[in-house]
Amino acid sequence: MSNSNPYSIHAMELGPMENFVYLIHDRGSDTAAIVDPAWEVGSILDLARDKGIRITDILLTHSHHDHVNGLQQVLDSSDAQIHLLKPEAQFWGAALPGPSLHHGGDSIRLGDTEIGVLHTPGHTPGSACYRVGDDLIAGDTLFVFGCGRCDLAGGDPEQMFTTLKRIRSELPGSTRLHPGHNYAPAHPTSTLEKQVEGNPFMHFDNPADFIEYRMRIHDRIRETPYEAVSRQQARDSLGSPR
Ligand SMILES: [Fe+2]
């Protein structure tokens, strides 16, 4: 967070699954977007109230229960506008009140703050990351030294491979990563540069190896908190007994 930005990001780790709920606070207008409202929503609303912030928008990275279970509570206490990707809304099938259905490349304005919408399928068909300045709120697409699982309904490891490749090639290494869960060994945020160095999911050059690692190897050999993995270690693990 730099003071030259028109916004601040507040992170709250809430609930039994180490979820992060974020507030993107546009300081000039004292409005905020809440990202993935879930779990102890009352504490988020209290924080906003204490800081004199009005929640005007709700951004969803995807529709899994642990990211949306506080949605109704936010709607009950504000007139906030819901934003999500159109393919995620179609995948989810929930009846939402007047959502803004986005496509990758859209942007959302919050006072002087512009939030870019990235379509990042793989964990779910319409997963989104939100980019604001040099910050990336990544939902379950990218964790510190991990990535979202691809074996649940709507998951697709080949799409995840392409998504992570695009994130790596299109965003600067200095981008600060704000993941959807706190699976980090120490500091809960990181940079893309550090992920390129130590995130095993950034270490595979072809989809077949990535898919093998994501779907059949990773969960057997790693557990949270995720430590950094070198390129050599990741590639060696492809040869481990199946
Ligand atoms: Fe998820």
Short mmCIF file of C-alpha atoms and ligand atoms in Angstrom, two decimals:
data_model
loop_
_atom_site.label_atom_id
_atom_site.label_comp_id
_atom_site.label_asym_id
_atom_site.label_seq_id
_atom_site.Cartn_x
_atom_site.Cartn_y
_atom_site.Cartn_z
CA MET A 1 0.00 0.00 0.00
CA SER A 2 1.52 3.26 -1.04
CA ASN A 3 0.14 6.63 -0.09
CA SER A 4 0.28 7.71 -3.71
CA ASN A 5 -2.56 5.30 -4.44
CA PRO A 6 -6.10 6.62 -4.11
CA TYR A 7 -7.05 3.43 -2.31
CA SER A 8 -6.12 1.21 0.63
CA ILE A 9 -6.68 -2.52 0.93
CA HIS A 10 -7.81 -3.93 4.26
CA ALA A 11 -7.48 -7.69 4.68
CA MET A 12 -9.39 -9.71 7.26
CA GLU A 13 -8.74 -13.40 7.84
CA LEU A 14 -12.08 -14.89 8.82
CA GLY A 15 -13.84 -18.20 9.32
CA PRO A 16 -12.65 -21.79 9.77
CA MET A 17 -10.97 -22.10 6.35
CA GLU A 18 -8.45 -19.26 6.58
CA ASN A 19 -10.39 -17.14 4.10
CA PHE A 20 -9.39 -13.58 3.41
CA VAL A 21 -12.11 -10.99 2.98
CA TYR A 22 -10.85 -7.71 1.53
CA LEU A 23 -12.08 -4.15 1.54
CA ILE A 24 -10.85 -1.96 -1.29
CA HIS A 25 -11.27 1.49 0.22
CA ASP A 26 -11.32 4.54 -2.04
CA ARG A 27 -10.03 7.12 0.39
CA GLY A 28 -11.29 10.21 -1.45
CA SER A 29 -14.93 9.14 -1.42
CA ASP A 30 -14.74 6.88 1.66
CA THR A 31 -16.53 4.19 -0.26
CA ALA A 32 -15.42 0.59 -0.44
CA ALA A 33 -15.86 -2.61 -2.36
CA ILE A 34 -15.97 -5.75 -0.26
CA VAL A 35 -14.40 -8.76 -1.93
CA ASP A 36 -15.84 -12.20 -1.18
CA PRO A 37 -18.05 -11.42 1.84
CA ALA A 38 -18.12 -14.52 4.02
CA TRP A 39 -18.02 -15.77 7.60
CA GLU A 40 -18.02 -13.05 10.25
CA VAL A 41 -19.56 -10.33 8.12
CA GLY A 42 -20.57 -8.35 11.21
CA SER A 43 -16.92 -7.68 11.97
CA ILE A 44 -16.34 -6.38 8.43
CA LEU A 45 -19.35 -4.11 8.64
CA ASP A 46 -18.13 -2.87 12.04
CA LEU A 47 -14.70 -2.11 10.62
CA ALA A 48 -16.25 -0.14 7.75
CA ARG A 49 -18.50 1.76 10.12
CA ASP A 50 -15.64 2.55 12.51
CA LYS A 51 -13.64 3.99 9.64
CA GLY A 52 -16.60 5.92 8.24
CA ILE A 53 -16.60 3.87 5.04
CA ARG A 54 -19.74 3.15 3.00
CA ILE A 55 -19.78 -0.20 1.22
CA THR A 56 -21.08 0.44 -2.29
CA ASP A 57 -19.93 -2.64 -4.17
CA ILE A 58 -19.49 -6.37 -3.66
CA LEU A 59 -16.91 -8.14 -5.82
CA LEU A 60 -17.01 -11.91 -6.04
CA THR A 61 -13.96 -13.84 -7.18
CA HIS A 62 -16.08 -16.97 -7.52
CA SER A 63 -19.19 -18.62 -6.16
CA HIS A 64 -17.91 -21.20 -3.67
CA HIS A 65 -19.71 -21.17 -0.33
CA ASP A 66 -16.67 -20.08 1.67
CA HIS A 67 -16.44 -16.91 -0.44
CA VAL A 68 -20.10 -15.89 -0.62
CA ASN A 69 -21.80 -17.05 2.57
CA GLY A 70 -22.00 -13.48 3.91
CA LEU A 71 -23.44 -11.97 0.76
CA GLN A 72 -27.00 -11.70 2.01
CA GLN A 73 -25.89 -10.05 5.24
CA VAL A 74 -24.09 -7.32 3.30
CA LEU A 75 -27.12 -6.83 1.06
CA ASP A 76 -29.34 -6.57 4.13
CA SER A 77 -27.32 -3.67 5.47
CA SER A 78 -26.43 -1.77 2.28
CA ASP A 79 -27.50 -1.12 -1.30
CA ALA A 80 -24.22 -2.50 -2.59
CA GLN A 81 -23.98 -3.56 -6.22
CA ILE A 82 -22.88 -7.16 -6.84
CA HIS A 83 -20.19 -7.79 -9.46
CA LEU A 84 -19.09 -11.13 -10.85
CA LEU A 85 -18.20 -12.64 -14.17
CA LYS A 86 -21.01 -13.72 -16.44
CA PRO A 87 -19.70 -17.30 -16.82
CA GLU A 88 -19.53 -17.63 -13.02
CA ALA A 89 -23.13 -16.45 -12.67
CA GLN A 90 -24.17 -19.03 -15.26
CA PHE A 91 -22.16 -21.77 -13.52
CA TRP A 92 -23.57 -20.84 -10.09
CA GLY A 93 -27.19 -20.39 -11.14
CA ALA A 94 -28.11 -18.39 -8.03
CA ALA A 95 -30.84 -15.77 -8.20
CA LEU A 96 -28.96 -12.56 -7.42
CA PRO A 97 -30.51 -9.10 -7.15
CA GLY A 98 -29.45 -7.12 -10.25
CA PRO A 99 -25.84 -8.22 -10.51
CA SER A 100 -23.32 -6.54 -12.84
CA LEU A 101 -22.15 -9.40 -15.01
CA HIS A 102 -18.63 -8.75 -16.27
CA HIS A 103 -16.21 -10.04 -18.84
CA GLY A 104 -12.44 -10.11 -18.54
CA GLY A 105 -11.02 -6.71 -19.39
CA ASP A 106 -13.87 -4.74 -17.83
CA SER A 107 -13.17 -2.18 -15.19
CA ILE A 108 -15.15 -1.07 -12.17
CA ARG A 109 -14.89 2.45 -10.85
CA LEU A 110 -14.92 3.20 -7.15
CA GLY A 111 -14.47 6.95 -6.66
CA ASP A 112 -10.96 7.68 -7.97
CA THR A 113 -10.01 4.01 -7.88
CA GLU A 114 -10.21 1.84 -10.96
CA ILE A 115 -10.50 -1.90 -10.52
CA GLY A 116 -9.63 -4.15 -13.46
CA VAL A 117 -11.48 -7.43 -13.93
CA LEU A 118 -9.47 -10.46 -15.08
CA HIS A 119 -11.16 -13.66 -16.17
CA THR A 120 -9.02 -16.42 -14.65
CA PRO A 121 -10.78 -19.79 -15.20
CA GLY A 122 -9.41 -23.05 -13.80
CA HIS A 123 -10.70 -23.25 -10.22
CA THR A 124 -14.20 -22.46 -11.52
CA PRO A 125 -15.30 -21.47 -15.05
CA GLY A 126 -15.88 -17.83 -14.17
CA SER A 127 -13.23 -17.22 -11.53
CA ALA A 128 -12.05 -13.62 -11.44
CA CYS A 129 -9.05 -11.73 -10.14
CA TYR A 130 -9.37 -8.04 -9.41
CA ARG A 131 -6.46 -5.75 -10.17
CA VAL A 132 -6.16 -2.39 -8.55
CA GLY A 133 -2.95 -0.45 -9.06
CA ASP A 134 -0.15 -2.88 -8.29
CA ASP A 135 -2.39 -5.11 -6.18
CA LEU A 136 -4.05 -8.31 -7.33
CA ILE A 137 -6.88 -9.85 -5.35
CA ALA A 138 -6.71 -13.38 -6.61
CA GLY A 139 -9.47 -15.41 -4.94
CA ASP A 140 -8.71 -19.13 -5.27
CA THR A 141 -6.78 -18.73 -8.51
CA LEU A 142 -3.38 -18.06 -6.96
CA PHE A 143 -2.22 -18.54 -3.39
CA VAL A 144 1.15 -17.77 -1.87
CA PHE A 145 3.12 -20.79 -3.17
CA GLY A 146 -0.07 -22.57 -4.23
CA CYS A 147 -3.07 -22.42 -6.55
CA GLY A 148 -6.74 -23.36 -6.37
CA ARG A 149 -7.74 -26.98 -6.80
CA CYS A 150 -9.15 -27.99 -10.16
CA ASP A 151 -10.97 -31.21 -9.27
CA LEU A 152 -14.24 -29.69 -8.06
CA ALA A 153 -17.26 -29.08 -10.29
CA GLY A 154 -16.34 -26.65 -13.04
CA GLY A 155 -12.62 -26.97 -12.37
CA ASP A 156 -10.25 -27.42 -15.29
CA PRO A 157 -6.48 -27.85 -14.79
CA GLU A 158 -5.66 -27.05 -18.40
CA GLN A 159 -7.45 -23.74 -18.07
CA MET A 160 -5.60 -23.11 -14.80
CA PHE A 161 -2.29 -23.70 -16.59
CA THR A 162 -3.21 -21.09 -19.20
CA THR A 163 -4.52 -18.67 -16.57
CA LEU A 164 -1.33 -18.80 -14.50
CA LYS A 165 0.79 -18.42 -17.60
CA ARG A 166 -1.15 -15.31 -18.55
CA ILE A 167 -0.88 -13.82 -15.06
CA ARG A 168 2.84 -14.43 -15.16
CA SER A 169 3.35 -12.91 -18.60
CA GLU A 170 0.90 -10.02 -18.42
CA LEU A 171 1.38 -8.61 -14.93
CA PRO A 172 4.56 -7.03 -13.57
CA GLY A 173 6.66 -9.01 -11.12
CA SER A 174 6.17 -6.28 -8.54
CA THR A 175 2.41 -7.01 -8.40
CA ARG A 176 1.35 -7.69 -4.82
CA LEU A 177 -0.64 -10.89 -4.43
CA HIS A 178 -3.63 -10.97 -2.08
CA PRO A 179 -4.93 -14.54 -2.07
CA GLY A 180 -8.34 -15.90 -1.12
CA HIS A 181 -6.93 -18.10 1.67
CA ASN A 182 -4.03 -17.72 4.05
CA TYR A 183 -1.93 -20.75 3.19
CA ALA A 184 1.33 -18.82 3.41
CA PRO A 185 4.21 -19.94 5.63
CA ALA A 186 4.82 -16.52 7.14
CA HIS A 187 3.79 -13.29 5.47
CA PRO A 188 0.25 -13.61 4.08
CA THR A 189 0.96 -11.59 0.94
CA SER A 190 3.66 -11.93 -1.66
CA THR A 191 4.68 -10.62 -5.07
CA LEU A 192 4.34 -12.23 -8.47
CA GLU A 193 8.12 -12.21 -8.72
CA LYS A 194 8.37 -14.38 -5.60
CA GLN A 195 5.69 -16.66 -6.99
CA VAL A 196 7.55 -17.14 -10.24
CA GLU A 197 10.55 -18.20 -8.13
CA GLY A 198 8.86 -20.39 -5.54
CA ASN A 199 5.33 -21.34 -6.55
CA PRO A 200 5.45 -24.90 -7.93
CA PHE A 201 2.51 -24.18 -10.22
CA MET A 202 4.65 -21.62 -12.02
CA HIS A 203 7.35 -24.19 -12.73
CA PHE A 204 5.81 -26.30 -15.48
CA ASP A 205 6.24 -25.41 -19.13
CA ASN A 206 3.65 -27.68 -20.65
CA PRO A 207 0.05 -28.44 -19.73
CA ALA A 208 0.55 -32.21 -19.40
CA ASP A 209 3.11 -31.84 -16.59
CA PHE A 210 1.05 -29.17 -14.88
CA ILE A 211 -2.08 -31.32 -15.00
CA GLU A 212 -0.21 -34.34 -13.66
CA TYR A 213 1.18 -32.30 -10.77
CA ARG A 214 -2.08 -30.49 -9.95
CA MET A 215 -4.40 -33.48 -10.20
CA ARG A 216 -2.29 -36.43 -9.00
CA ILE A 217 0.79 -35.31 -7.12
CA HIS A 218 0.42 -32.03 -5.28
CA ASP A 219 -2.08 -32.95 -2.59
CA ARG A 220 -0.12 -36.08 -1.66
CA ILE A 221 3.18 -34.31 -1.11
CA ARG A 222 2.29 -30.87 0.24
CA GLU A 223 0.19 -29.46 3.01
CA THR A 224 -0.48 -25.97 4.32
CA PRO A 225 1.28 -23.75 5.12
CA TYR A 226 2.91 -23.98 1.72
CA GLU A 227 6.66 -23.43 1.63
CA ALA A 228 8.44 -22.24 -1.50
CA VAL A 229 9.36 -24.95 -4.00
CA SER A 230 12.23 -24.64 -6.47
CA ARG A 231 11.80 -25.38 -10.13
CA GLN A 232 14.01 -28.43 -9.78
CA GLN A 233 12.03 -29.78 -6.79
CA ALA A 234 8.75 -29.36 -8.65
CA ARG A 235 10.05 -31.10 -11.73
CA ASP A 236 11.62 -33.92 -9.65
CA SER A 237 8.28 -34.59 -7.98
CA LEU A 238 6.81 -35.52 -11.36
CA GLY A 239 8.95 -38.63 -11.17
CA SER A 240 7.72 -39.62 -7.69
CA PRO A 241 5.74 -42.85 -7.32
CA ARG A 242 2.13 -42.46 -8.44
FE FE B 1 -13.01 -21.89 -4.05
#
